[in-house]
mmCIF file of C-alpha atoms and ligand atoms in Angstrom:
data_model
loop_
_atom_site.group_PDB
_atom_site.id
_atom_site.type_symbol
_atom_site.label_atom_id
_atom_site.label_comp_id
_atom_site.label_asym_id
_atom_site.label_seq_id
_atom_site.Cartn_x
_atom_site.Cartn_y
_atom_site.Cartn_z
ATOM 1 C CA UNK A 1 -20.285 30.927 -19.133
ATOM 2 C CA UNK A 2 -17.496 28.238 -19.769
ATOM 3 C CA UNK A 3 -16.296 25.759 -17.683
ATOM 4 C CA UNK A 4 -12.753 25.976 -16.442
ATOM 5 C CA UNK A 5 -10.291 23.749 -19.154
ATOM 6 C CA UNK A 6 -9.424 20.193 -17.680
ATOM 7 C CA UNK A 7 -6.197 19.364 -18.130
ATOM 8 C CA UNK A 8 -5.661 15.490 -17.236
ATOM 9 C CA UNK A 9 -1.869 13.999 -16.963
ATOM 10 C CA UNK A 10 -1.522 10.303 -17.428
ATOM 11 C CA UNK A 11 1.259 9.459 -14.997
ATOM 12 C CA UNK A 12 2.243 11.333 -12.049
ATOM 13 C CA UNK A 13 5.719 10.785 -11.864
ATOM 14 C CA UNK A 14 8.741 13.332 -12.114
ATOM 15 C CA UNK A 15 7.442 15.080 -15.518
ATOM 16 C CA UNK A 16 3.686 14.233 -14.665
ATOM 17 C CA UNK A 17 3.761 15.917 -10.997
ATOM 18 C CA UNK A 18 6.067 18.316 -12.325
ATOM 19 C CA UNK A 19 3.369 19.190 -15.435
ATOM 20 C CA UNK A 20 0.948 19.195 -12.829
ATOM 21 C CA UNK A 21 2.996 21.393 -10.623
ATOM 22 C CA UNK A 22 3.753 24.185 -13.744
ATOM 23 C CA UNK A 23 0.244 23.588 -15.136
ATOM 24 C CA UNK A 24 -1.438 24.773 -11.620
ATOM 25 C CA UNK A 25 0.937 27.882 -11.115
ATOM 26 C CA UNK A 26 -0.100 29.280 -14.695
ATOM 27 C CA UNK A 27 -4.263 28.697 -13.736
ATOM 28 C CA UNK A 28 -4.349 26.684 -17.005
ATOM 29 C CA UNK A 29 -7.599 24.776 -15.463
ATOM 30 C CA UNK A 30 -8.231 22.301 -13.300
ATOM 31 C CA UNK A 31 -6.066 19.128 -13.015
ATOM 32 C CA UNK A 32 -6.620 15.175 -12.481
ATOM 33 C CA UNK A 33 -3.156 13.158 -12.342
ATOM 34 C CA UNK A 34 -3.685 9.386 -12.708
ATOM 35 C CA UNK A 35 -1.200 6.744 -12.253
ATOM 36 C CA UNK A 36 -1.279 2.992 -11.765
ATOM 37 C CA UNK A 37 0.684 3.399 -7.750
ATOM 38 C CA UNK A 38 -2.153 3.722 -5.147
ATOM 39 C CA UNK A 39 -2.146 6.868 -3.215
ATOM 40 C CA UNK A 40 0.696 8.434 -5.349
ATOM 41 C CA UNK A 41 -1.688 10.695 -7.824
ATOM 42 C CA UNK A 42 -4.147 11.610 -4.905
ATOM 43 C CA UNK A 43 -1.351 12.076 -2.645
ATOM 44 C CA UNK A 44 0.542 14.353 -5.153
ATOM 45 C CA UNK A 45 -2.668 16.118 -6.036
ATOM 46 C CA UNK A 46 -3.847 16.857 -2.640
ATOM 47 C CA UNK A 47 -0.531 18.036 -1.997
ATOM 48 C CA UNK A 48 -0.400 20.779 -5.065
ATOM 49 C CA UNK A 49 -3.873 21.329 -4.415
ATOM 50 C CA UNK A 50 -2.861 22.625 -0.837
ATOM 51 C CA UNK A 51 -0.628 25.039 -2.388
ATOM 52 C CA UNK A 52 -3.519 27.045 -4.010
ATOM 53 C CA UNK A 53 -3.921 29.256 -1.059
ATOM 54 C CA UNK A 54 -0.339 30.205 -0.897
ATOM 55 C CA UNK A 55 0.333 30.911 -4.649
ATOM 56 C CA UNK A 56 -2.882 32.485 -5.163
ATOM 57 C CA UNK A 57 -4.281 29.835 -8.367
ATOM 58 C CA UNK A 58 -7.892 28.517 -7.943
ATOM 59 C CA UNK A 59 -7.980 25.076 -9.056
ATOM 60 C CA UNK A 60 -9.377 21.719 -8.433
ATOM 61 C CA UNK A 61 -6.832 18.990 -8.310
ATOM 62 C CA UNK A 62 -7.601 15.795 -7.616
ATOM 63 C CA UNK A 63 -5.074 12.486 -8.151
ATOM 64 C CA UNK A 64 -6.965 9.075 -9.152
ATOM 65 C CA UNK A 65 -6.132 5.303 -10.621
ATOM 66 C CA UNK A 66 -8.958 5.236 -12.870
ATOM 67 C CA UNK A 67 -10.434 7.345 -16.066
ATOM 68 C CA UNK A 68 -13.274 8.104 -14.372
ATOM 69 C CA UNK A 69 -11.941 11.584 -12.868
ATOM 70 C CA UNK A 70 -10.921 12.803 -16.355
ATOM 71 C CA UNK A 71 -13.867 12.876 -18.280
ATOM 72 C CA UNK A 72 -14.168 15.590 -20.714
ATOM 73 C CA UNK A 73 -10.841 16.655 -20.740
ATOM 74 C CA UNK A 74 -9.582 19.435 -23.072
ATOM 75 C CA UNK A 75 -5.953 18.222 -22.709
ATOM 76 C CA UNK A 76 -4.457 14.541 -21.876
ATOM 77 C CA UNK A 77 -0.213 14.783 -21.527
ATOM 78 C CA UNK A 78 0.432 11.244 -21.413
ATOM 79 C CA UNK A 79 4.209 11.290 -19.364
ATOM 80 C CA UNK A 80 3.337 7.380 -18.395
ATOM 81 C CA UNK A 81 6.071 4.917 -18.626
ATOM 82 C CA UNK A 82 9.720 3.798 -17.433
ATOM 83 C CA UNK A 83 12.529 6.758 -17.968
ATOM 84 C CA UNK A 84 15.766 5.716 -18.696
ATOM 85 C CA UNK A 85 18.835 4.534 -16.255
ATOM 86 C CA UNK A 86 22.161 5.202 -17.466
ATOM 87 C CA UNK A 87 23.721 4.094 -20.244
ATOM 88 C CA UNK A 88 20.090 3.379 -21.728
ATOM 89 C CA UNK A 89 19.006 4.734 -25.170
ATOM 90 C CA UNK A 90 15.574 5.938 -25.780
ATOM 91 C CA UNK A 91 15.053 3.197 -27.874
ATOM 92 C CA UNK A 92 15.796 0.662 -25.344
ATOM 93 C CA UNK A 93 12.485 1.439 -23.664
ATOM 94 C CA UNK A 94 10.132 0.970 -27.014
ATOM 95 C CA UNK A 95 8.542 -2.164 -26.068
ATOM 96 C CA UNK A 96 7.674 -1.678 -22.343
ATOM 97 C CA UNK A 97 6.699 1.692 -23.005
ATOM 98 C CA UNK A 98 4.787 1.347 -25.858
ATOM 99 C CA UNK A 99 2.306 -1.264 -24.056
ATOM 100 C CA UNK A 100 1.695 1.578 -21.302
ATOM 101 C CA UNK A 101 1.137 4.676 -23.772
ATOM 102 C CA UNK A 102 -1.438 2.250 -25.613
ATOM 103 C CA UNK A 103 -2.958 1.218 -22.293
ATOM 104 C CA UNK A 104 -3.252 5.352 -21.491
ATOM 105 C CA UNK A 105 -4.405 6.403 -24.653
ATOM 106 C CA UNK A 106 -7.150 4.432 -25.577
ATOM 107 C CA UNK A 107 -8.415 4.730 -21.489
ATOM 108 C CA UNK A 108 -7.946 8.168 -21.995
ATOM 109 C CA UNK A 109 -9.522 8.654 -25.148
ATOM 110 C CA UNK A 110 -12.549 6.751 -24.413
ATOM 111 C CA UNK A 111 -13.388 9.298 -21.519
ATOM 112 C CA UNK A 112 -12.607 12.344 -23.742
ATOM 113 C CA UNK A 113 -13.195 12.045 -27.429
ATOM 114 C CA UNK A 114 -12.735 15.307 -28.214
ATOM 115 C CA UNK A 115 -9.106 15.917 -26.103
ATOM 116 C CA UNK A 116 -6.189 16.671 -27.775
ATOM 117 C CA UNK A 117 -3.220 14.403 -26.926
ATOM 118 C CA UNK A 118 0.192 15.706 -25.903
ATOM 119 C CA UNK A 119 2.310 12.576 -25.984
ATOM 120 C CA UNK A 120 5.776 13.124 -23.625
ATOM 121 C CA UNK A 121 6.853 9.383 -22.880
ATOM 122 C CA UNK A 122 9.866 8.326 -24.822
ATOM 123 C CA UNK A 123 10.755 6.900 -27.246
ATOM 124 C CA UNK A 124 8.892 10.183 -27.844
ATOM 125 C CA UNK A 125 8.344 10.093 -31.622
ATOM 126 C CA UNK A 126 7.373 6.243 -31.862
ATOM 127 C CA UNK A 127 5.200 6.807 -28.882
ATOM 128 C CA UNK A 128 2.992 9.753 -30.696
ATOM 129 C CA UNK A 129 2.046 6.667 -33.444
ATOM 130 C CA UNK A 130 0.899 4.357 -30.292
ATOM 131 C CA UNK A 131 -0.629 6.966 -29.243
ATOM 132 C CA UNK A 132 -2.720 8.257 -32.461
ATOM 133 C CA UNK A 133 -3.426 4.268 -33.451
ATOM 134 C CA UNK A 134 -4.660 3.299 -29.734
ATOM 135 C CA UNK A 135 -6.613 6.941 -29.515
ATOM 136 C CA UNK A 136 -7.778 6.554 -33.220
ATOM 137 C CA UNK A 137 -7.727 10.412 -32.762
ATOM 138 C CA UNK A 138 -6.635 12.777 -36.234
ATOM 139 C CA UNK A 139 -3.316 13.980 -36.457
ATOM 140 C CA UNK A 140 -3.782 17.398 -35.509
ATOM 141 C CA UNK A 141 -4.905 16.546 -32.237
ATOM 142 C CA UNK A 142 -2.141 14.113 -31.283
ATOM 143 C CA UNK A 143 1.331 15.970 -30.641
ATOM 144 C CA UNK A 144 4.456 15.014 -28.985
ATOM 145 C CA UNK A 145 7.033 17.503 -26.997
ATOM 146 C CA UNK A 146 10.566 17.006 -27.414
ATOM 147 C CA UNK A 147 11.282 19.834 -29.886
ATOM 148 C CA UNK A 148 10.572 22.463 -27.301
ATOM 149 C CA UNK A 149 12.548 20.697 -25.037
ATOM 150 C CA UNK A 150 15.947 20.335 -27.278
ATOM 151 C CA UNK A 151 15.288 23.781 -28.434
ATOM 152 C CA UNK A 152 15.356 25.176 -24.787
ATOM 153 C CA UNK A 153 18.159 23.251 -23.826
ATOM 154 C CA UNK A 154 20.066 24.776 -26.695
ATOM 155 C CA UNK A 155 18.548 28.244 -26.500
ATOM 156 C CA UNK A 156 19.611 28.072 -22.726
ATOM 157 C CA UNK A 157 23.206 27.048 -23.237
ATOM 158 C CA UNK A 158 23.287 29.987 -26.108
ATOM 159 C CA UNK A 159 22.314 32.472 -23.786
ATOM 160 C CA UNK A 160 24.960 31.507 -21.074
ATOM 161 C CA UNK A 161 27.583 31.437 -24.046
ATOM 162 C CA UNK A 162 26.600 35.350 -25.375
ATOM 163 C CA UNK A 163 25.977 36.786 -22.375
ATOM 164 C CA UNK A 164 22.298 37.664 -23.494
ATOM 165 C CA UNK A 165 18.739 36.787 -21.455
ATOM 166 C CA UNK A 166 17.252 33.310 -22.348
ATOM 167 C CA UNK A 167 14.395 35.424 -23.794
ATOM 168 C CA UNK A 168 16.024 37.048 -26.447
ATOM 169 C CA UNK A 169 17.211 33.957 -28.350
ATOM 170 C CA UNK A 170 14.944 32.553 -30.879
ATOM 171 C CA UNK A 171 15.867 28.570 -32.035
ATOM 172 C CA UNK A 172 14.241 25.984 -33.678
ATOM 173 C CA UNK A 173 15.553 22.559 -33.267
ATOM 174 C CA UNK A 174 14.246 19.693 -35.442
ATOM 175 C CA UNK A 175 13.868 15.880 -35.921
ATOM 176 C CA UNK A 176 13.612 13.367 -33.911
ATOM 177 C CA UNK A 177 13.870 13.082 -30.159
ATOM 178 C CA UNK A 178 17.081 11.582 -30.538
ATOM 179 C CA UNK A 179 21.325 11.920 -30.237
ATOM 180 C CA UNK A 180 19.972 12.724 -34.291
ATOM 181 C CA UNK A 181 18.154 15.891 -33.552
ATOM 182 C CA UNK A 182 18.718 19.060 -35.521
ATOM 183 C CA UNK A 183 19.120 22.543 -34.466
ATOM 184 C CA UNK A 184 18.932 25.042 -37.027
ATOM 185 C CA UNK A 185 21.347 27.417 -36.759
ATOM 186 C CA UNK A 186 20.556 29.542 -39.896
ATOM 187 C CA UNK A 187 17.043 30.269 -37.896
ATOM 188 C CA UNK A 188 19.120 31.225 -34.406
ATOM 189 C CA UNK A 189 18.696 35.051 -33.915
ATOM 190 C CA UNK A 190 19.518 36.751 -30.992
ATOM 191 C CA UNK A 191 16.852 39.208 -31.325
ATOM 192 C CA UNK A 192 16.979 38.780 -34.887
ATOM 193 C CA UNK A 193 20.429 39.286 -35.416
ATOM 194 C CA UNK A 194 21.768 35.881 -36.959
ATOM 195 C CA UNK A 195 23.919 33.920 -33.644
ATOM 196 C CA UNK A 196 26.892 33.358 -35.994
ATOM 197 C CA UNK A 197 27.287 37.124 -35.217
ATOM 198 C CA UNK A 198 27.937 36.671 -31.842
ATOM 199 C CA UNK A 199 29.460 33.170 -31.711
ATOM 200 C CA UNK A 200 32.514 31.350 -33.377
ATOM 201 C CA UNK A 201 31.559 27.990 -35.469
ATOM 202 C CA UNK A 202 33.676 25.647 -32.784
ATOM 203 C CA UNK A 203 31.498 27.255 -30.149
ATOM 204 C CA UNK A 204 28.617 26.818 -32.010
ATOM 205 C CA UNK A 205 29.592 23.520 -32.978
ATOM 206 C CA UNK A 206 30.152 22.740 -29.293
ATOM 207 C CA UNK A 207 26.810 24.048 -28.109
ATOM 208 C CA UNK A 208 24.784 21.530 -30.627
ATOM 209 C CA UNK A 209 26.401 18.833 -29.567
ATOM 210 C CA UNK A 210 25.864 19.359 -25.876
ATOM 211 C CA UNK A 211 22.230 19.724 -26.485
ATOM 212 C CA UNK A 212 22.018 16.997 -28.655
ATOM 213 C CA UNK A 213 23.085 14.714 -25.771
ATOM 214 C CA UNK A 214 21.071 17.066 -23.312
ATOM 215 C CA UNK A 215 19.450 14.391 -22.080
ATOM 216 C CA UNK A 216 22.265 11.615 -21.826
ATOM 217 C CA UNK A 217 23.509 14.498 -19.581
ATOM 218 C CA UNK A 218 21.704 14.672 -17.145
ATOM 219 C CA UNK A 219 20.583 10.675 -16.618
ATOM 220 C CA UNK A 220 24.528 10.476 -16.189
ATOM 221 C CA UNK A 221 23.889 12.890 -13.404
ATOM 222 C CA UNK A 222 21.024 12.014 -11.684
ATOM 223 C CA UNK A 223 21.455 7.918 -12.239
ATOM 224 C CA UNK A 224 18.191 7.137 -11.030
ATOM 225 C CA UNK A 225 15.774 9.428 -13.300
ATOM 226 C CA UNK A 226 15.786 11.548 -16.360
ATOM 227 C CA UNK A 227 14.773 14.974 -16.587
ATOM 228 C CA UNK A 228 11.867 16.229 -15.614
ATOM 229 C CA UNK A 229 11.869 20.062 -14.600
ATOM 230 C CA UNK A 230 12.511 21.081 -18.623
ATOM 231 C CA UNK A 231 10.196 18.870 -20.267
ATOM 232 C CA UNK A 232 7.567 19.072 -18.285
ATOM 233 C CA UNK A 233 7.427 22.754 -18.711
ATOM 234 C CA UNK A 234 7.667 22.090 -22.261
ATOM 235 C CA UNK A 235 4.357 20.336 -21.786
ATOM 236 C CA UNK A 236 2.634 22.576 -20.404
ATOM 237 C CA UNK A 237 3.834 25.683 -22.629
ATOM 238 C CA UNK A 238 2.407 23.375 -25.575
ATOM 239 C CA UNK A 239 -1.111 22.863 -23.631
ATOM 240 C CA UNK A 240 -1.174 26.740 -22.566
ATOM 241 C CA UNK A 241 -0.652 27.609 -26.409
ATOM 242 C CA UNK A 242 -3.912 25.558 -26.845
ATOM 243 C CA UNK A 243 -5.863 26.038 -23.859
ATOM 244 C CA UNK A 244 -5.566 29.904 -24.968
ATOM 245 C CA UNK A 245 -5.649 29.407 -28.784
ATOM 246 C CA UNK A 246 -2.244 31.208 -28.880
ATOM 247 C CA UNK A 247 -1.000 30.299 -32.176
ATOM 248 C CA UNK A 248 2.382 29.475 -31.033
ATOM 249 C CA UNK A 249 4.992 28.644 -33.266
ATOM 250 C CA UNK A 250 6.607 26.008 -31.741
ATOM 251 C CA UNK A 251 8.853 22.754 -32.828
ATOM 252 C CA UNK A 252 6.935 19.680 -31.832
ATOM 253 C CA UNK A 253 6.618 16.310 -33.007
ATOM 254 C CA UNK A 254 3.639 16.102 -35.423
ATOM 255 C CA UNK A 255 2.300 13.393 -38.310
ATOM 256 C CA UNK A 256 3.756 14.507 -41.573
ATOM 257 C CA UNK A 257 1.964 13.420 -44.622
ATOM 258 C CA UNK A 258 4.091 14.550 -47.256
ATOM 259 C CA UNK A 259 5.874 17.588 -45.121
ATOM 260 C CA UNK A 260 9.648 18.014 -46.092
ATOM 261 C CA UNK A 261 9.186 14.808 -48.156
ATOM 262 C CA UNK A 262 8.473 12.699 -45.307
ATOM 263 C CA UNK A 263 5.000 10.766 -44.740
ATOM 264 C CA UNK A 264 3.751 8.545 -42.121
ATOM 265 C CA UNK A 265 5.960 9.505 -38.772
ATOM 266 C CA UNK A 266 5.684 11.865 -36.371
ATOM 267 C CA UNK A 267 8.914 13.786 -36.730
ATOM 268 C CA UNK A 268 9.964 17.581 -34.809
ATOM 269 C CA UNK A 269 9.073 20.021 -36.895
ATOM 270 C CA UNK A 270 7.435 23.626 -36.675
ATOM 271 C CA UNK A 271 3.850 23.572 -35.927
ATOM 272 C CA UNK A 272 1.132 26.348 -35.224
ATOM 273 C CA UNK A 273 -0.546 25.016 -31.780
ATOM 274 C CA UNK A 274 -3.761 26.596 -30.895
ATOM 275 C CA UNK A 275 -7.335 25.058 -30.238
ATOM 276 C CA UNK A 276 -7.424 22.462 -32.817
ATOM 277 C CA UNK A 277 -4.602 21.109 -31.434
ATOM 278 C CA UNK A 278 -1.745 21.515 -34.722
ATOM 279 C CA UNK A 279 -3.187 23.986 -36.750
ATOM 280 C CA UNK A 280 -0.483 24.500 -39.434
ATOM 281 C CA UNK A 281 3.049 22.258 -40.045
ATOM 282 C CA UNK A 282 5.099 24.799 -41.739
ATOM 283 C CA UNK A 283 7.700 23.737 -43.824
ATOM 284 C CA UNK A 284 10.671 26.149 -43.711
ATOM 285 C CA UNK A 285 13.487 25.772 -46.033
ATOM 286 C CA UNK A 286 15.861 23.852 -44.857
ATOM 287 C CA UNK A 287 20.118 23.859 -46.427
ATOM 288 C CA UNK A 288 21.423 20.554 -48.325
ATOM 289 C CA UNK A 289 22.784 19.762 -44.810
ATOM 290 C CA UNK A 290 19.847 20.176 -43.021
ATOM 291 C CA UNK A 291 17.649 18.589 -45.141
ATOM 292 C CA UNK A 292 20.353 15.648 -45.120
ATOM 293 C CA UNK A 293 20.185 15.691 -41.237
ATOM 294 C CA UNK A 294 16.158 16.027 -40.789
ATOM 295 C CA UNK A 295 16.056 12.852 -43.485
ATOM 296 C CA UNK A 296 18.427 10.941 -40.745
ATOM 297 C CA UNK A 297 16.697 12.154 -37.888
ATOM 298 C CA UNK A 298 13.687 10.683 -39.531
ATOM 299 C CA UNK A 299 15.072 7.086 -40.392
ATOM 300 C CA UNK A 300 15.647 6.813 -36.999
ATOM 301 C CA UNK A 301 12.408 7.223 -36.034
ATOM 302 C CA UNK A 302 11.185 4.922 -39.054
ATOM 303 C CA UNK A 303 13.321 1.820 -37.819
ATOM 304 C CA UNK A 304 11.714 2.006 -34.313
ATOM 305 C CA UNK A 305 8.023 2.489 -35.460
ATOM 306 C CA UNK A 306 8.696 -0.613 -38.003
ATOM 307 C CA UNK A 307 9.333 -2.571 -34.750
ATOM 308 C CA UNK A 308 6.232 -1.635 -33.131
HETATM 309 O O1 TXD B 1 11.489 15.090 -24.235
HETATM 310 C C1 TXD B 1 10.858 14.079 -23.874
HETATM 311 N N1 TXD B 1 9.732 13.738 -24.481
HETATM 312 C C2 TXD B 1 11.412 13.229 -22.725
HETATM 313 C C3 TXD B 1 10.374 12.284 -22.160
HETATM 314 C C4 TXD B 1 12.082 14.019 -21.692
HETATM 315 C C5 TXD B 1 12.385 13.397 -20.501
HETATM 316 C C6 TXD B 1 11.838 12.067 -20.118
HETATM 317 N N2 TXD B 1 10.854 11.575 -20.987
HETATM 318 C C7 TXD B 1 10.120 10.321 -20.735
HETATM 319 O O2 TXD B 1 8.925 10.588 -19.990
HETATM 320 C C8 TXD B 1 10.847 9.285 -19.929
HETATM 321 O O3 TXD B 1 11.812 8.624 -20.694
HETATM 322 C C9 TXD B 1 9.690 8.393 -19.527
HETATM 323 O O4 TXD B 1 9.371 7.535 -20.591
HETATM 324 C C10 TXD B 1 8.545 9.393 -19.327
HETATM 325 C C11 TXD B 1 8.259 9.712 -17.892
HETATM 326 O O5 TXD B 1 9.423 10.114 -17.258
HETATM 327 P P1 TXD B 1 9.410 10.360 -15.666
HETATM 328 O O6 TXD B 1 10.731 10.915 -15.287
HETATM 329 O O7 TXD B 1 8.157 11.081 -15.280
HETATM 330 O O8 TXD B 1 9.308 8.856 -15.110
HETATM 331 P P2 TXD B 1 8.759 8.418 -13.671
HETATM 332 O O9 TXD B 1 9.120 9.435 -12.652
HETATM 333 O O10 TXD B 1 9.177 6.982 -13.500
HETATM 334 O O11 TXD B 1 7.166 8.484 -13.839
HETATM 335 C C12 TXD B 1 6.495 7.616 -14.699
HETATM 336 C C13 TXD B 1 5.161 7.317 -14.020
HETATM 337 C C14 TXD B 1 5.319 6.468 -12.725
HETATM 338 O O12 TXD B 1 4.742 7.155 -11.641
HETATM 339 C C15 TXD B 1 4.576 5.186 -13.041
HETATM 340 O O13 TXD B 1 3.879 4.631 -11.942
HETATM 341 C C16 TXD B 1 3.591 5.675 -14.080
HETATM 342 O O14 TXD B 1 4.356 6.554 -14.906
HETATM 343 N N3 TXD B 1 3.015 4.612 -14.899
HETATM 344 C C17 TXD B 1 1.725 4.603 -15.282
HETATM 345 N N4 TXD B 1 0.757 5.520 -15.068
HETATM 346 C C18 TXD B 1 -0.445 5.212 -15.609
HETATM 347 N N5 TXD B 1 -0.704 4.097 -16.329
HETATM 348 C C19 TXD B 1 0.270 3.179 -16.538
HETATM 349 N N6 TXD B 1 0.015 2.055 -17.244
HETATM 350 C C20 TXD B 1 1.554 3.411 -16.003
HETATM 351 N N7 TXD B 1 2.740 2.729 -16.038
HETATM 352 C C21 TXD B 1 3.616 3.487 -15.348
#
């Protein structure tokens, strides 16, 4: 009889406790946060743990400021690291950032060999190549979540625009976790029926903007913080996928070796998640434009993993 999954979160802040929070009310398995403040992941963990009896999920959740506690993890979502404050790019936090996600990875990986890595802390694509180097893991079981994220953010304000439930539009959004990102609006059905059916190009137009500075949004509005609630169920829907080997077609940020003429980045694109971790990067075809943009997206990314 198997074990229940172990799902450990590095960093048990806003998205870690949040993970935590989301990961516990879908059973996933049970759950160790860790974070370098004393008391905060065991106070935090005791906390959600306490909540068991009232939401009805059996699971053992413990908060710690070692490795120790997450041995044998199936999952590590490393969310360690300063967010932004206002006014801050992503980019602004590479070298601070990038010292902690190589700090978490190689403690976590050390512990848990066989884990699959799902890297949240931004800059989100340079931090999935900290992450693979200090883990020394293979690329399929190293993946970053922003795609999910940009792709709900713009699914979300589609819905609100058409009138329609959030469940019945299917997006991918592509790239790089960045002001650069790229929705694909030739792929945006609304239950399969193309959105440019439903919505005029300046609307559209309007929409991809807004969730291409998604995230600026909301640091503006919250001033001390960035989001957390979003991405941190984005997490979680990617370590579900694999936990239950659902073969979920999802945009995350993976290692391309050659994929849409790109090699040696971790870059949004759409992935088949299931037990191995990325299963399948599947190239779609992409117009002159959005070739043009994914190419951009990915120079981005390029010129902050050159300054690693
Ligand atoms: O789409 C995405 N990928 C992004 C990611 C979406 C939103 C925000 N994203 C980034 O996640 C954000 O820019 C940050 O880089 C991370 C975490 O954001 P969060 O909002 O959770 O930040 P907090 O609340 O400050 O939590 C960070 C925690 C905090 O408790 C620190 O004590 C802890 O990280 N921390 C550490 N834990 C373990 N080990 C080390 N070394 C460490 N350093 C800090």
């Amino acid at each position: 009889m198997g074990k229940r999954a172990k799902i450990s979160i590095i960093g048990a802040g806003n998205i870690g406790a949040t993970a935590a929070h989301w990961a516990a009310s879908k059973e996933l398995g049970d759950i160790v946060l860790v974070d370098i403040v004393e008391g905060v992941p065991q106070g935090k963990g005791l906390d959600l743990f306490q909540a068991g009896p009232v939401e009805g999920f059996d699971s053992n959740i413990t908060g710690t400021n070692d490795y120790e506690a997450t041995a044998d993890s199936d999952i590590v979502i490393i969310t360690a690291g300063l967010p932004r404050k206002p006014g801050m790019s992503r980019d602004e936090l590479l070298a601070t950032n990038a010292k902690i996600v190589h700090e978490c990875a190689s403690q976590s990986a050390a512990k848990s060999p066989n884990a699959i890595i799902i890297v949240v802390s931004n800059p989100l694509d340079a931090m999935c190549t900290v992450a693979m180097r200090a883990s020394g893991f293979p690329k399929n079981r190293v993946v970053g979540m922003a795609g999910i994220l940009d792709t709900a953010r713009y699914r979300a304000f589609l819905a609100d625009a058409i009138g329609v439930s959030v469940e019945d539009i299917q997006a991918l959004v592509l790239g790089g976790h960045g002001d650069a990102m790229v929705p694909l609006i030739s792929y945006t059905t609304v239950s399969g029926i193309p959105v440019t059916q439903f919505l005029a190009k300046d609307k559209l137009d309007a929409i991809v903007k807004r969730t291409a500075g998604g995230g600026g949004e909301i640091v503006a509005l919250l001033k001390s913080g960035s989001a957390y609630y979003a991405p941190s169920a984005a997490a979680v829907q990617m370590a579900e996928g694999i936990l239950k080997d659902k073969k979920r077609l999802l945009p995350c940020a993976a290692y391309l070796e050659g994929e849409y003429g790109l090699s040696g980045l971790f870059v949004g694109v759409p992935v088949i998640l299931g037990r191995d971790g990325i299963e399948k990067i599947v190239e779609v075809k992409l117009t002159e434009e959005e070739n043009a943009a994914l190419a951009k997206s990915a120079a981005g990314v390029k010129e902050l993993v050159d300054k690693l």
